[in-house]
mmCIF file of C-alpha atoms in Angstrom:
data_model
loop_
_atom_site.group_PDB
_atom_site.id
_atom_site.type_symbol
_atom_site.label_atom_id
_atom_site.label_comp_id
_atom_site.label_asym_id
_atom_site.label_seq_id
_atom_site.Cartn_x
_atom_site.Cartn_y
_atom_site.Cartn_z
ATOM 1 C CA MET A 29 69.603 142.222 37.196
ATOM 2 C CA LYS A 30 66.427 144.220 37.822
ATOM 3 C CA LEU A 31 66.510 147.992 37.436
ATOM 4 C CA ASP A 32 65.718 148.436 41.125
ATOM 5 C CA ALA A 33 68.799 146.436 42.061
ATOM 6 C CA GLU A 34 70.942 148.428 39.637
ATOM 7 C CA PHE A 35 69.570 151.662 40.990
ATOM 8 C CA ASN A 36 70.372 150.499 44.490
ATOM 9 C CA ILE A 37 73.949 149.763 43.503
ATOM 10 C CA LEU A 38 74.334 153.184 41.909
ATOM 11 C CA SER A 39 72.802 154.895 44.959
ATOM 12 C CA ARG A 40 75.108 153.065 47.315
ATOM 13 C CA ALA A 41 78.092 153.977 45.129
ATOM 14 C CA ILE A 42 77.169 157.644 45.182
ATOM 15 C CA LEU A 43 76.591 157.649 48.921
ATOM 16 C CA SER A 44 79.968 156.035 49.524
ATOM 17 C CA LEU A 45 81.774 159.096 48.098
ATOM 18 C CA LYS A 46 83.329 161.361 50.719
ATOM 19 C CA THR A 47 85.044 164.245 48.959
ATOM 20 C CA PRO A 48 84.591 166.299 45.797
ATOM 21 C CA GLU A 49 87.762 164.633 44.465
ATOM 22 C CA GLU A 50 86.323 161.198 44.930
ATOM 23 C CA CYS A 51 83.090 162.329 43.266
ATOM 24 C CA GLU A 52 85.082 163.714 40.289
ATOM 25 C CA LYS A 53 87.015 160.445 39.853
ATOM 26 C CA PHE A 54 83.813 158.335 40.016
ATOM 27 C CA LEU A 55 81.795 160.582 37.657
ATOM 28 C CA THR A 56 84.748 160.693 35.178
ATOM 29 C CA ASP A 57 84.841 156.871 35.075
ATOM 30 C CA LEU A 58 81.064 156.472 35.052
ATOM 31 C CA MET A 59 80.034 159.002 32.414
ATOM 32 C CA THR A 60 81.280 160.854 29.349
ATOM 33 C CA ALA A 61 82.402 164.482 29.697
ATOM 34 C CA ARG A 62 79.243 165.509 27.829
ATOM 35 C CA GLU A 63 77.019 163.646 30.311
ATOM 36 C CA ILE A 64 78.803 165.223 33.240
ATOM 37 C CA SER A 65 78.452 168.670 31.703
ATOM 38 C CA SER A 66 74.753 168.111 31.035
ATOM 39 C CA MET A 67 74.131 167.105 34.643
ATOM 40 C CA ALA A 68 76.063 170.074 35.974
ATOM 41 C CA GLN A 69 74.140 172.432 33.739
ATOM 42 C CA ARG A 70 70.777 170.969 34.944
ATOM 43 C CA ILE A 71 71.745 171.653 38.597
ATOM 44 C CA THR A 72 72.793 175.184 37.572
ATOM 45 C CA VAL A 73 69.451 175.677 35.781
ATOM 46 C CA ALA A 74 67.547 174.544 38.885
ATOM 47 C CA GLU A 75 69.537 176.930 41.027
ATOM 48 C CA LEU A 76 68.852 179.833 38.655
ATOM 49 C CA LEU A 77 65.136 178.979 38.545
ATOM 50 C CA ARG A 78 64.992 179.063 42.351
ATOM 51 C CA ASP A 79 66.698 182.477 42.134
ATOM 52 C CA LYS A 80 63.745 183.618 39.985
ATOM 53 C CA LYS A 81 65.871 184.089 36.800
ATOM 54 C CA THR A 82 63.910 184.160 33.549
ATOM 55 C CA PHE A 83 64.126 181.436 30.922
ATOM 56 C CA SER A 84 65.936 183.883 28.624
ATOM 57 C CA GLU A 85 68.541 184.688 31.299
ATOM 58 C CA ILE A 86 69.075 181.020 32.007
ATOM 59 C CA GLU A 87 69.386 180.143 28.332
ATOM 60 C CA GLU A 88 72.028 182.841 27.957
ATOM 61 C CA VAL A 89 74.035 181.704 30.993
ATOM 62 C CA THR A 90 73.826 177.933 30.462
ATOM 63 C CA GLY A 91 73.157 177.403 26.767
ATOM 64 C CA MET A 92 70.325 175.029 27.685
ATOM 65 C CA SER A 93 67.248 174.952 25.522
ATOM 66 C CA SER A 94 63.944 176.426 26.783
ATOM 67 C CA ALA A 95 62.478 172.926 26.596
ATOM 68 C CA THR A 96 65.030 171.552 29.018
ATOM 69 C CA ILE A 97 64.654 174.551 31.244
ATOM 70 C CA ALA A 98 60.882 174.041 31.305
ATOM 71 C CA ARG A 99 61.317 170.343 32.148
ATOM 72 C CA ILE A 100 63.597 171.250 35.073
ATOM 73 C CA ASN A 101 61.072 173.869 36.164
ATOM 74 C CA ARG A 102 58.327 171.268 36.184
ATOM 75 C CA CYS A 103 60.517 168.972 38.317
ATOM 76 C CA LEU A 104 61.061 171.831 40.770
ATOM 77 C CA GLN A 105 57.294 172.483 40.965
ATOM 78 C CA TYR A 106 55.836 169.000 40.699
ATOM 79 C CA GLY A 107 58.667 166.485 40.892
ATOM 80 C CA ALA A 108 60.063 164.314 43.639
ATOM 81 C CA ASP A 109 61.853 167.293 45.259
ATOM 82 C CA GLY A 110 65.303 165.905 44.398
ATOM 83 C CA TYR A 111 66.544 169.196 43.057
ATOM 84 C CA SER A 112 65.198 171.092 46.077
ATOM 85 C CA LEU A 113 66.740 168.613 48.454
ATOM 86 C CA VAL A 114 70.170 168.895 46.845
ATOM 87 C CA LEU A 115 70.036 172.674 46.491
ATOM 88 C CA ASP A 116 68.955 173.145 50.104
ATOM 89 C CA ARG A 117 71.798 170.980 51.340
ATOM 90 C CA MET A 118 74.273 172.829 49.157
ATOM 91 C CA GLU A 119 73.216 176.046 50.844
ATOM 92 C CA GLU A 120 73.964 174.609 54.341
#
């Protein structure tokens, strides 16, 4: 199966979820606890960066490395706007 086809299946699976409880069940089956935690931390970092928090403040709150924070910051500035899209919708 091509990566594009696999990505399409994953995207459709995510879009089929209707509640936070369904999302929790799916993510728990799909990923390890560490992977889920890492993804949640990345969203938190993106939110803190948008709130103009410093790297030091973000490191203290999340425990993420400055390298990871910098990568997320680059995504916010130059990426595909995925973080911004999600964060904007979460604010609605």
